[in-house]
Coordinates of C-alpha atoms (C1' of nucleotides) in Angstrom, one line a residue:
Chain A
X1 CA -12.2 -28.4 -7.2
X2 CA -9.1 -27.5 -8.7
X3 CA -7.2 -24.8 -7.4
X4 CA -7.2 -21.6 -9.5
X5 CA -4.6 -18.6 -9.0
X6 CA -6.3 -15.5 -6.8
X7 CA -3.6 -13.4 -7.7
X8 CA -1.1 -12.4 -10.3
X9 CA 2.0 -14.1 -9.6
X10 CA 4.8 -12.2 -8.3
X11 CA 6.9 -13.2 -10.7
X12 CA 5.4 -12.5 -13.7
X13 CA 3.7 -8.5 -12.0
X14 CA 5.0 -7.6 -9.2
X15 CA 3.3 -4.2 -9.1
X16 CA -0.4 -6.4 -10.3
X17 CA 0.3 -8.9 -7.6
X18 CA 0.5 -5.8 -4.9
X19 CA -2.7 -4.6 -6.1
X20 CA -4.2 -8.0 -6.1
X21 CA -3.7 -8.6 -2.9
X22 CA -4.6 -5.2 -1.5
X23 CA -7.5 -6.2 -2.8
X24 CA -8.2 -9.5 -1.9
X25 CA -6.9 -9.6 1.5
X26 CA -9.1 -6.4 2.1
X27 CA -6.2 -3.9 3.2
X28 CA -7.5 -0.6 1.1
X29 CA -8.8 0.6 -1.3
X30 CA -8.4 3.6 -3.3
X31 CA -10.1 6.7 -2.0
X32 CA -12.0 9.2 -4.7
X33 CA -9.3 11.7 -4.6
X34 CA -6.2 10.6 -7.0
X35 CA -4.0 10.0 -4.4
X36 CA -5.9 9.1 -1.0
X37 CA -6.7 5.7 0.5
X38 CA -9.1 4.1 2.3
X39 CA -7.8 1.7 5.0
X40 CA -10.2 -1.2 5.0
X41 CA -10.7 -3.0 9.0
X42 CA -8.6 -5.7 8.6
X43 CA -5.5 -3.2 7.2
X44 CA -6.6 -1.0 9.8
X45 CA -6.4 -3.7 12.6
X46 CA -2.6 -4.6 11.2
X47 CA -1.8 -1.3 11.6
X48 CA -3.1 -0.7 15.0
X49 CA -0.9 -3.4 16.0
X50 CA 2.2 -1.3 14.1
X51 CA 0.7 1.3 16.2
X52 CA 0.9 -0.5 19.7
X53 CA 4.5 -1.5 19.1
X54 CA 6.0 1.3 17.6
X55 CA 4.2 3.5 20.6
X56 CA 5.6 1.3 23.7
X57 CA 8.9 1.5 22.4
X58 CA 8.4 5.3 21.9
X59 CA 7.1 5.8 25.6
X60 CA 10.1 3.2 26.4
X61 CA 12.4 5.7 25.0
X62 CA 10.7 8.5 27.3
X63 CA 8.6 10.4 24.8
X64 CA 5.1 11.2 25.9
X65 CA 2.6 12.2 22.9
X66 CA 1.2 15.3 22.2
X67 CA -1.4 16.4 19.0
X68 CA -0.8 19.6 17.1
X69 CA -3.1 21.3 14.4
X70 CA -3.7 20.0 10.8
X71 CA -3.2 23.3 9.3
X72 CA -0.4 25.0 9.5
X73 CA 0.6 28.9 8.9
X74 CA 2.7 29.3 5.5
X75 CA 4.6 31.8 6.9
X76 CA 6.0 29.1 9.0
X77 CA 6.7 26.8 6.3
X78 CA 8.5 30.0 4.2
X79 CA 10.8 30.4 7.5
X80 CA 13.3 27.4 7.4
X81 CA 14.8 28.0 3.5
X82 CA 15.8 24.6 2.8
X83 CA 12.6 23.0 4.3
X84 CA 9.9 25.2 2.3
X85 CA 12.2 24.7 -0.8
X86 CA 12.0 20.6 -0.3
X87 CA 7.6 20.9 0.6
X88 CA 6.3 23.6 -1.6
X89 CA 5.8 21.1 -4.8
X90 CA 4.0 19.0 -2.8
X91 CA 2.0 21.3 -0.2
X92 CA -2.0 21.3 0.3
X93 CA -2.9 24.7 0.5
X94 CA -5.9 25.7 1.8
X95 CA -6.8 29.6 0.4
X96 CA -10.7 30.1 1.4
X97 CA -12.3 29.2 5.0
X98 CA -15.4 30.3 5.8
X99 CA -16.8 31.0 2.1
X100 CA -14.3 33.9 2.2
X101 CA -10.7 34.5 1.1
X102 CA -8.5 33.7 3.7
X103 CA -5.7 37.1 4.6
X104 CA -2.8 34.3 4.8
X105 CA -3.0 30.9 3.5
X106 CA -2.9 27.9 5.3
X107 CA -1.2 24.5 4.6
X108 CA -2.3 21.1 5.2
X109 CA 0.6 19.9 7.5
X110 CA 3.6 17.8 5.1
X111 CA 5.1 17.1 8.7
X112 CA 4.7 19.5 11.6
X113 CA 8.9 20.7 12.4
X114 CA 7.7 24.4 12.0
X115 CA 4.8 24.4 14.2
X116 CA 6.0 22.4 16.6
X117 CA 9.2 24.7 16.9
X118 CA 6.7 27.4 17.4
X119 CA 5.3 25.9 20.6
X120 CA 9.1 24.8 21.6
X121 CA 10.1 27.9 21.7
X122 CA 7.5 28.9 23.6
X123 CA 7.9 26.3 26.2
X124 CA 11.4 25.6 26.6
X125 CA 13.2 28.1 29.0
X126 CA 15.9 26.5 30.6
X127 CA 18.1 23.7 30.1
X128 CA 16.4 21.9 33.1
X129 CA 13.6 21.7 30.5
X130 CA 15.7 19.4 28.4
X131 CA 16.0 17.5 26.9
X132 CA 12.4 18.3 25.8
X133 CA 10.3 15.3 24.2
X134 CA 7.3 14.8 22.1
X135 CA 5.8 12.4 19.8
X136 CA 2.6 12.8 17.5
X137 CA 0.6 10.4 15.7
X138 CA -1.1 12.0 12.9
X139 CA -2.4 12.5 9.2
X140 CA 0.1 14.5 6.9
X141 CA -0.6 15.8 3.2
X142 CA 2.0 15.7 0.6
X143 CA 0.7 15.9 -2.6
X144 CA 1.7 12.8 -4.7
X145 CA 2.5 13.1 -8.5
X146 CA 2.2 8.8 -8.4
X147 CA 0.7 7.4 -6.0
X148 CA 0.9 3.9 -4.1
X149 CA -1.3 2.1 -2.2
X150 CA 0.4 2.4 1.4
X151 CA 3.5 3.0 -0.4
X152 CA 2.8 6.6 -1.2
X153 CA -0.2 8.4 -0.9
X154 CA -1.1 11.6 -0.7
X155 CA -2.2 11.5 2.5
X156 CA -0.8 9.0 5.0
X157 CA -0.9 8.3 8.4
X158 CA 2.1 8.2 11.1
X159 CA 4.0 8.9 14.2
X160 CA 6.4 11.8 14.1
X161 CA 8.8 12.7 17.0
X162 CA 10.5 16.0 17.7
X163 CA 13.3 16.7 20.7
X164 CA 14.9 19.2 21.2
X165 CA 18.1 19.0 23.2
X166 CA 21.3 21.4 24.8
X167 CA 24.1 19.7 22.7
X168 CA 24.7 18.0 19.2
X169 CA 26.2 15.2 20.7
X170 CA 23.1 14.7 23.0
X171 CA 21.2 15.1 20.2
X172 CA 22.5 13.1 17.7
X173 CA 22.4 10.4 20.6
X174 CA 18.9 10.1 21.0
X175 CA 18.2 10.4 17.2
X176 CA 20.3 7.1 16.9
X177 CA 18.4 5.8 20.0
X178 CA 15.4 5.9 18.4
X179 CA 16.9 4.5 15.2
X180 CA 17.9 1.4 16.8
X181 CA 15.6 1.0 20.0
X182 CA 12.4 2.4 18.3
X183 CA 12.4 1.6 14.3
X184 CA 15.4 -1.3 14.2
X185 CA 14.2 -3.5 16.6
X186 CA 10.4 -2.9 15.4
X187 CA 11.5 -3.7 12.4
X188 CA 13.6 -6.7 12.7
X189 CA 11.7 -8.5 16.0
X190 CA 7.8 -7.9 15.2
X191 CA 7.7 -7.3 11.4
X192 CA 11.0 -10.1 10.8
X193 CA 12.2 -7.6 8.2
X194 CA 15.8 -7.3 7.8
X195 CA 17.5 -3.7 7.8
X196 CA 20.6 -1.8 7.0
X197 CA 20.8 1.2 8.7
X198 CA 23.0 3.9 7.5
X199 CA 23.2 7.5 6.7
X200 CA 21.3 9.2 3.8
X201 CA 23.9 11.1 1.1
X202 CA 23.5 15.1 0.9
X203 CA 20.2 14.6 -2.1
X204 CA 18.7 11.9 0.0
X205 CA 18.7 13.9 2.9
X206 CA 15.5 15.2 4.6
X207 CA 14.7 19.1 3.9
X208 CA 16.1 21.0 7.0
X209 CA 18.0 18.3 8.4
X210 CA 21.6 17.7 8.9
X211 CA 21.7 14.3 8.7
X212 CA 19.2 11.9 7.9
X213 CA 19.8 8.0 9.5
X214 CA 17.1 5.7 7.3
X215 CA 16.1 2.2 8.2
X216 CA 16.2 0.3 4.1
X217 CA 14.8 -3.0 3.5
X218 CA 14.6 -5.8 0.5
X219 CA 11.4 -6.2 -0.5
X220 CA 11.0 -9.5 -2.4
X221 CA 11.4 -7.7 -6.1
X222 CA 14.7 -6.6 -4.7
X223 CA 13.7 -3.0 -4.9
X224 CA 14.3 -1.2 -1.9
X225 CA 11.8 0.8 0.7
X226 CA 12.6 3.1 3.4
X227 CA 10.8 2.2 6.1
X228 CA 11.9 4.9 8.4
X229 CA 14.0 7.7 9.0
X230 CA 16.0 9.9 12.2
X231 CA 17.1 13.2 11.6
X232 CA 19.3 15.3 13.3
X233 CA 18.4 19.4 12.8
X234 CA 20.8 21.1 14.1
X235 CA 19.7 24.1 15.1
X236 CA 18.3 25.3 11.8
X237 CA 15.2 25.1 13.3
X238 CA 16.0 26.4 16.0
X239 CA 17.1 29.6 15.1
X240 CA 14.2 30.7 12.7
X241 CA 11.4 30.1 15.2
X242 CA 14.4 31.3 18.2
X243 CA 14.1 27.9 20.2
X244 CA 16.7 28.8 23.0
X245 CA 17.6 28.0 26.8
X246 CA 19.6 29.4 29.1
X247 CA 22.3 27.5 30.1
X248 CA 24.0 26.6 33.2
X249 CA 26.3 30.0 33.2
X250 CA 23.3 31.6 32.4
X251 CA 23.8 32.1 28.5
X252 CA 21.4 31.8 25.8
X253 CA 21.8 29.0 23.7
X254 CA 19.6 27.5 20.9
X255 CA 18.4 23.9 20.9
X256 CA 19.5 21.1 19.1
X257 CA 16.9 19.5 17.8
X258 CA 15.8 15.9 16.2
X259 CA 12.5 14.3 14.7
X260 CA 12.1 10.6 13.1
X261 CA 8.9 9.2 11.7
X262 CA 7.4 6.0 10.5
X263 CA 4.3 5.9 8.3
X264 CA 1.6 3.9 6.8
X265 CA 4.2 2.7 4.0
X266 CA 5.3 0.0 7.1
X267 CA 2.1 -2.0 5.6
X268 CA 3.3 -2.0 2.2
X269 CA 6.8 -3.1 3.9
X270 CA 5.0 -6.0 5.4
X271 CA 2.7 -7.3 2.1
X272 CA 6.4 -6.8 -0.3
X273 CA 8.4 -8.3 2.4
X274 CA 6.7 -11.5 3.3
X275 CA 3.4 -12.0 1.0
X276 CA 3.8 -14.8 -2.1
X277 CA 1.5 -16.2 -4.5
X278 CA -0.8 -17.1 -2.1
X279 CA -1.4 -13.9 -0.3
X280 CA -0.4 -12.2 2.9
X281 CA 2.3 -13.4 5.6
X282 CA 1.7 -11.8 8.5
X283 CA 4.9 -12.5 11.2
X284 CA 3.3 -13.7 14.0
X285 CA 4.3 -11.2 16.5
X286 CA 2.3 -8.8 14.6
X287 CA -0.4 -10.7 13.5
X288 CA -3.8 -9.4 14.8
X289 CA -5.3 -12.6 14.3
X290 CA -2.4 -15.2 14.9
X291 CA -4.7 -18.8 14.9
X292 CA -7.9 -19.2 13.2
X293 CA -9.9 -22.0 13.5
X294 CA -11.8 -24.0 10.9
X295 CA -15.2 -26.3 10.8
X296 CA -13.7 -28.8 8.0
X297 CA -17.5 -30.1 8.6
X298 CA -20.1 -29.5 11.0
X299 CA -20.8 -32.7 11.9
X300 CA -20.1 -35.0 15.4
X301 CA -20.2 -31.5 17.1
X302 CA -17.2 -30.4 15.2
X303 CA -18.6 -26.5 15.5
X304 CA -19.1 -26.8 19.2
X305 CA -15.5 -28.4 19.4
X306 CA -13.8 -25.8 17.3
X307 CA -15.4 -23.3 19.7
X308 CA -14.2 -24.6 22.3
X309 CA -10.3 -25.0 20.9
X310 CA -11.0 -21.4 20.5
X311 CA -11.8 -20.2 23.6
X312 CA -8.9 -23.0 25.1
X313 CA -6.4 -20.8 22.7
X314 CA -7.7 -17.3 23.6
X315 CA -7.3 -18.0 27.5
X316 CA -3.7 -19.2 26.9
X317 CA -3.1 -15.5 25.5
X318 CA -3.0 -16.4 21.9
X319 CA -5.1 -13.6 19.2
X320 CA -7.3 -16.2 18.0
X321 CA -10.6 -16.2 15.8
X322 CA -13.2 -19.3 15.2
X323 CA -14.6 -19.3 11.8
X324 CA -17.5 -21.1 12.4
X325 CA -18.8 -20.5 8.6
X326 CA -20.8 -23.3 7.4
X327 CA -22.0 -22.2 4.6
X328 CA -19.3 -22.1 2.6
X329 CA -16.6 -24.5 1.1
X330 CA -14.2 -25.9 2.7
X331 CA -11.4 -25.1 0.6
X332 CA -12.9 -21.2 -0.2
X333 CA -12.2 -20.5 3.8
X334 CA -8.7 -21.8 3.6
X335 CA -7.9 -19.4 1.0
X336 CA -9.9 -16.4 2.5
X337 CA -7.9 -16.9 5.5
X338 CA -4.2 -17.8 3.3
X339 CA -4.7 -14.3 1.5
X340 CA -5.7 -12.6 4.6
X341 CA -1.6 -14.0 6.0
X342 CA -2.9 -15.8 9.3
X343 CA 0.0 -17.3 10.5
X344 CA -1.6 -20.4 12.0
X345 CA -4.6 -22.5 11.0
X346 CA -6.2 -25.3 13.3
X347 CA -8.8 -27.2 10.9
X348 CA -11.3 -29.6 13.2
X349 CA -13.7 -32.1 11.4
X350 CA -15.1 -35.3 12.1
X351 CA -11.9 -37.2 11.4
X352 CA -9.9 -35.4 14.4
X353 CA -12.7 -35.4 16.5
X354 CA -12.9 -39.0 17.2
X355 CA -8.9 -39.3 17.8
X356 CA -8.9 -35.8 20.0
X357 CA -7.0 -34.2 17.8
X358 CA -6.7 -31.0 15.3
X359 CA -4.7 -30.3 12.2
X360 CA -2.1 -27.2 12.2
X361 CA -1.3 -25.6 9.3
X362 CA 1.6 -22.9 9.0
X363 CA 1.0 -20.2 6.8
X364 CA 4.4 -19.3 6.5
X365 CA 5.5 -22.8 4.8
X366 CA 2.4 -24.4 4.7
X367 CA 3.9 -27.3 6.9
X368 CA 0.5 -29.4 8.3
X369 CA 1.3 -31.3 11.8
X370 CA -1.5 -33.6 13.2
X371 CA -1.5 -32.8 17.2
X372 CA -4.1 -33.5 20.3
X373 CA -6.3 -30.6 21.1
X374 CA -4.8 -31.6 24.6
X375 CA -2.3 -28.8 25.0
X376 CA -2.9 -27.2 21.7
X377 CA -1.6 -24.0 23.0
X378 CA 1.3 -25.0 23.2
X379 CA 1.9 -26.6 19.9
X380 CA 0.0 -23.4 18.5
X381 CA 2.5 -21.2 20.1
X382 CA 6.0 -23.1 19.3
X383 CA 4.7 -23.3 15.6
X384 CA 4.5 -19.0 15.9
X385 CA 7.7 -19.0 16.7
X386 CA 8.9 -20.9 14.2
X387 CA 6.9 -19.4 11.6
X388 CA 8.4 -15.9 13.1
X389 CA 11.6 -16.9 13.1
X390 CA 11.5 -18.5 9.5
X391 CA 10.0 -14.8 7.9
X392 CA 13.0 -13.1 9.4
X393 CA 15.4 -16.1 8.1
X394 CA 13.9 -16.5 4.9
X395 CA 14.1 -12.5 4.5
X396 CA 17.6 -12.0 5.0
X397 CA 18.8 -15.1 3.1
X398 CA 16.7 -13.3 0.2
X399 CA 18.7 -9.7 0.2
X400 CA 22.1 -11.8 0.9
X401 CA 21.2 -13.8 -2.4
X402 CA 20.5 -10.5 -4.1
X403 CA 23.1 -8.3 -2.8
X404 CA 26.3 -8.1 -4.7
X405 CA 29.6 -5.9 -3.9
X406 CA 31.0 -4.1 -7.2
X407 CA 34.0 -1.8 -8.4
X408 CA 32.2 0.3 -11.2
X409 CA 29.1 3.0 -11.4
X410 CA 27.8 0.5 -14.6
X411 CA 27.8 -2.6 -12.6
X412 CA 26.4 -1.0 -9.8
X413 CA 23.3 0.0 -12.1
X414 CA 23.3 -3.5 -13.1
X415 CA 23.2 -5.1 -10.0
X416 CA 20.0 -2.8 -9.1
X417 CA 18.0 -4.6 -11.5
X418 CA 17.6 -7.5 -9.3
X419 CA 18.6 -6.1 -5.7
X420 CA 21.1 -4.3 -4.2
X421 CA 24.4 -3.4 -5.2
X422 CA 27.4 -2.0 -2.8
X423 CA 30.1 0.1 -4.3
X424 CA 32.9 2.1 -2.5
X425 CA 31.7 5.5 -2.1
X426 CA 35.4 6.9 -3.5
X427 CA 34.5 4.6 -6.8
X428 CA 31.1 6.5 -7.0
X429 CA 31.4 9.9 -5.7
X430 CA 28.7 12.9 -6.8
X431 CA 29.2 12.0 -10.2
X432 CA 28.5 8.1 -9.8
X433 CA 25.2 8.8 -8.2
X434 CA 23.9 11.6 -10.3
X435 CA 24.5 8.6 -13.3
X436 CA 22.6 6.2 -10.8
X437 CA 20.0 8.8 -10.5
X438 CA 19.3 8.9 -14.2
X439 CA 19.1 5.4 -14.1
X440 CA 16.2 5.6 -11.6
X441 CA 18.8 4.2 -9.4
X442 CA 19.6 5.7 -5.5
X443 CA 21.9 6.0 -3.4
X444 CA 20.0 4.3 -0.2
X445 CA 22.6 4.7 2.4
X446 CA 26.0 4.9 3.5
X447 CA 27.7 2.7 5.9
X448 CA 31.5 2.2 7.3
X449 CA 33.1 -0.6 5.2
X450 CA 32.1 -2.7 7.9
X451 CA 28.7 -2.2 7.6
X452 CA 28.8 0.1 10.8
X453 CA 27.4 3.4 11.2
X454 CA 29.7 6.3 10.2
X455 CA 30.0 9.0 12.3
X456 CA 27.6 12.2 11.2
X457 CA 30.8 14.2 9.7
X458 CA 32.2 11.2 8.6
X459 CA 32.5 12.6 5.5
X460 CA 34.7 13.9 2.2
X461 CA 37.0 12.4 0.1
X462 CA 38.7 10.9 3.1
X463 CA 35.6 9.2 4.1
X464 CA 36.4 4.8 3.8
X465 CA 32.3 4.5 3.5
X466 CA 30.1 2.2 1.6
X467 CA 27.3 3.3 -0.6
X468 CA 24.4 0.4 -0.6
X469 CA 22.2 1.8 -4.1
X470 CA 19.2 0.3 -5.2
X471 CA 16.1 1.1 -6.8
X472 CA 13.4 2.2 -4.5
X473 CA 9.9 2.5 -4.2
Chain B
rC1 C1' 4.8 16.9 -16.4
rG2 C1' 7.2 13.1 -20.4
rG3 C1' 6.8 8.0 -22.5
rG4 C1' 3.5 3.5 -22.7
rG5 C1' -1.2 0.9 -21.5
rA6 C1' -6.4 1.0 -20.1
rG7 C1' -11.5 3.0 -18.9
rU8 C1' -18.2 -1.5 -20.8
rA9 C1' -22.5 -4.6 -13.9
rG10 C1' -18.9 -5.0 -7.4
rC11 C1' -14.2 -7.5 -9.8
rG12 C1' -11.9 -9.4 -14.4
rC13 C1' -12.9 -8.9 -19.4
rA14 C1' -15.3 -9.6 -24.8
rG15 C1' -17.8 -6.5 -28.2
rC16 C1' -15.2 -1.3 -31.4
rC17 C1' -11.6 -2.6 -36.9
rU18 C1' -16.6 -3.3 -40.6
rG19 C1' -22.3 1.7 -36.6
rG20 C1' -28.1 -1.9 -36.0
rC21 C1' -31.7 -5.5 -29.1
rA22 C1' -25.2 -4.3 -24.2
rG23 C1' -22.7 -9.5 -23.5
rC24 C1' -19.4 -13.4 -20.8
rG25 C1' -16.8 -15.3 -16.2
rC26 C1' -16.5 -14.5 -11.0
rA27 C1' -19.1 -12.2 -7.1
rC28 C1' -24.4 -11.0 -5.4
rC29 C1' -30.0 -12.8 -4.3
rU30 C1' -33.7 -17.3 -4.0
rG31 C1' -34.2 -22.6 -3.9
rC32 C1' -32.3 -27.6 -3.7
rU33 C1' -28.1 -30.7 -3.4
rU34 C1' -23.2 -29.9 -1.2
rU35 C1' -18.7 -28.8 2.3
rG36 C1' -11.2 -32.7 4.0
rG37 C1' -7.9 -27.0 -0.7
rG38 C1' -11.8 -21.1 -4.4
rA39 C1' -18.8 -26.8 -5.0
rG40 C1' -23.1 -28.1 -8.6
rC41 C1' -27.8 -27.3 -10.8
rA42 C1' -32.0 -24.1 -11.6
rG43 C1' -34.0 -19.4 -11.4
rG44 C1' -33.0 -14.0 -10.5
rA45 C1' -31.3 -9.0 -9.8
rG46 C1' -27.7 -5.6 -11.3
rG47 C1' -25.5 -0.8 -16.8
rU48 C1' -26.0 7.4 -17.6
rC49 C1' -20.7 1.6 -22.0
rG50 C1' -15.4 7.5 -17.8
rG51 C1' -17.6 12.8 -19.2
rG52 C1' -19.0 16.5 -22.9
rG53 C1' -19.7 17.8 -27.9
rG54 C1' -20.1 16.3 -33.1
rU55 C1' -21.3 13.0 -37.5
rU56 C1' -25.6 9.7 -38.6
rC57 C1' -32.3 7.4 -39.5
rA58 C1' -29.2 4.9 -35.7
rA59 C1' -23.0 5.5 -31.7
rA60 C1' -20.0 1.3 -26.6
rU61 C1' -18.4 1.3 -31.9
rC62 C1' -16.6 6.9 -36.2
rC63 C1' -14.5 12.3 -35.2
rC64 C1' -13.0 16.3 -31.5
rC65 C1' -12.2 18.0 -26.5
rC66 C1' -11.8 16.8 -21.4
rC67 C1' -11.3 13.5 -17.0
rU68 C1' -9.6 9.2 -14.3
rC69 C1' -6.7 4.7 -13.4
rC70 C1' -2.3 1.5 -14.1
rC71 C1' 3.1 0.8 -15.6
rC72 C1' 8.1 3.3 -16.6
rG73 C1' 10.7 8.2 -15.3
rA74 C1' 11.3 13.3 -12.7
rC75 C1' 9.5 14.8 -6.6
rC76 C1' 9.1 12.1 -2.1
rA77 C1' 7.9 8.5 4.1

RNA sequence: CGGGGAGUAGCGCAGCCUGGCAGCGCACCUGCUUUGGGAGCAGGAGGUCGGGGGUUCAAAUCCCCCCUCCCCGACCA
């Protein structure tokens, strides 16, 4: 009964290990058309719990939902220069409906900015209707020349929020609300992955936007994933789909606008970010099964027992599940539920049974603690919060390790083979990151010196900011 | 689209060079024994060998064309 290796290591294939464990843990699978994914239920269930956080904070921040259509006019994509110029390589266009030839195409929605403008416009009047607020959770299309499971895929699923607002100030504001309040604290508190925030250089910058604030994290190759992004619009949208108020004195002003999103790629955040050669590692906080319990052996009434210790969790408010499988070894079910990243085990046999007591395994460190089923709960739920705690711990002290400061555009490229590097954005300027770029090295963000925000126009040769570059996925 | 690798059972692969009954491991089904870290034995089912064309008595194997997937780039959440 020796223990053989489910997965590549991550180590020696990173990229084999993601795959592996895709697989194994039954996340997704890839769908018939190059590019699309099938979200298997257990992926899906992780994600509805991305879902349910992410959307309370959004509702927290005032922002009710709303759905708009799949298919979009081209016309409106053609309107906003800069935004048709950054979608058209990667647009769906559908050119026949109805076994006919359709008078103007439509697109398969790459985000919905233009259409959701269109309705703005019509519904926004006055500045007592603003600032104006909506949020959308949706399928987009953007056709993907290499595709990633959950990384990037041709179509993926997410939330995307659009406000419009009177000024840039109020504007910008909210966009760095929802940075922080929605996608930081998400982030950091329920999926214990560290983040720098920062602001995206003029390249990385979203198509239409004015500035782009991103949300970057280590994952544990040291290549580095956006995991969300705030823009500010100005009013470029604004003006081509004439979203305008009138103001206090009466005069007509156009909005200022934002939208932010967070997608599907927040599960391949959470398998990089936490999984190892055993499988998944699911922060607890997230986890939509946080305590499974095991039949070592159905014998002495161990099944009826473990039933019980299940129900006894559930009622103390903990996401449990009783695998009461029987018919299967014991060691195959420990690593069925190891690859699926359950943060907490509780194994009953014959052996506790008699002393009244259970063995807890953590996932996260694979720590095993003897304690009575007499208050299990309670055991159960400080050994969560260690294990959540440790993720987010173990996390940073990884991109700390791997994060080195440097003076020159050649050690920054360096430095990006095993993490992140920060330079000075004076030392690297336009030229420095165009020789990055050939590198297959970004620019991730920008921050003050002190690793603060800059301002939005906190820009130019002036500009005392830091450049944090990386490769990405 | 450029460079590299690979398509053979659900998954992982051998067979190809040198043409001659389509195989192995895991998974799956049945039975028995098992169950404290991927159990054992016995029996069984499962294949347009990525697709099309060609050469040949005979093609997984040789030749031509096409498609798909993976890795590294260019585009991007």
């Amino acid at each position: 009964m020796a223990r053989k290796s489910v997965l590549a290591s991550q180590a020696t294939d990173f990229p084999q290990w993601y795959q592996d464990v895709l697989a194994k843990a039954e996340l997704a699978d890839n769908g018939p058309v190059r590019g699309t994914m099938v979200i298997r239920p257990y992926g899906y269930s992780i994600w509805e719990r991305m879902q349910a956080e992410l959307d309370a904070r959004i509702k927290a921040a005032g922002v009710p939902n709303a759905y708009f259509p799949l298919f979009i006019p081209e016309s409106y994509l053609k309107r906003e220069a800069a935004h048709v110029e950054g979608f058209s390589p990667e647009l769906a266009v559908v050119t026949h409906g109805g076994g006919k030839l359709l008078d103007e195409p439509v697109v398969v929605r790459p985000t919905s900015e233009t259409i959701i403008n269109a309705y703005f416009s019509k519904w926004i009047q006055s500045y007592r209707d603003l600032p104006f607020l909506i949020n959308q959770w949706a399928n987009v299309v953007r056709w993907e020349l290499r595709p990633r499971l959950f990384l990037r895929t041709t179509e993926f699923l997410w939330q995307e929020g659009h406000t419009a607002h009177t000024t840039e100030s109020e504007a910008r504001e909210f966009a760095l609300q929802i940075l922080h309040d929605v996608y930081e604290d998400f982030m950091v508190n329920v999926l214990a992955v560290p983040i720098l925030t920062g602001r995206k250089t003029e390249r990385e910058r979203f198509s239409g936007a004015t500035t782009t604030w991103t949300c970057e994290a280590m994952m544990r190759d040291g290549k580095a994933l956006q995991m969300g992004t705030s823009h500010e619009l100005g009013q470029n949208f604004a003006r081509v789909f004439n979203t305008t108020f009138l103001d206090e004195s009466g005069k007509e002003e156009h909005v200022w606008q934002t939208s932010w999103g967070a997608s599907s790629r927040l599960m391949g955040a959470l398998v990089m970010a936490h999984g190892d050669d055993n499988g998944l590692r699911i922060p607890p906080l997230l986890a939509p099964v946080q305590v499974v319990v095991l039949v070592v052996r159905d014998e002495d009434g161990a099944g009826d027992k473990a039933a019980a210790i299940t129900a006894q969790l559930s009622e103390a408010g903990l996401r449990s599940q009783l695998d009461g499988r029987t018919d299967t070894s014991f060691g195959r079910r420990v690593v069925d539920w190891e690859l699926k990243g359950v943060p907490v085990r509780v194994e009953v046999g014959p052996r506790e049974l008699n002393a009244g007591e259970a063995v807890l395994v953590r996932r996260d460190s694979g720590t095993k603690t003897t304690v009575p089923v007499a208050g299990l709960e309670v055991a159960v739920r400080s050994a969560l919060d260690e294990a959540q705690a440790a993720l987010l711990a173990e996390a940073l002290e990884r991109r700390r390790a791997r994060t080195v400061e440097v003076s020159t555009v050649a050690e920054a490229e360096e430095a990006s083979r095993t993490g992140f590097a920060t330079i000075a954005l004076r030392v690297l300027g336009n030229d420095g990151e165009t020789q990055l770029n050939r590198a297959g090295v970004t620019v991730r963000l920008l921050t003050r010196l002190d690793g603060s925000l800059p301002g939005a126009d906190e820009d130019g040769p002036d500009a005392e900011l830091l450049a944090v570059v990386a490769r990405a996925y």
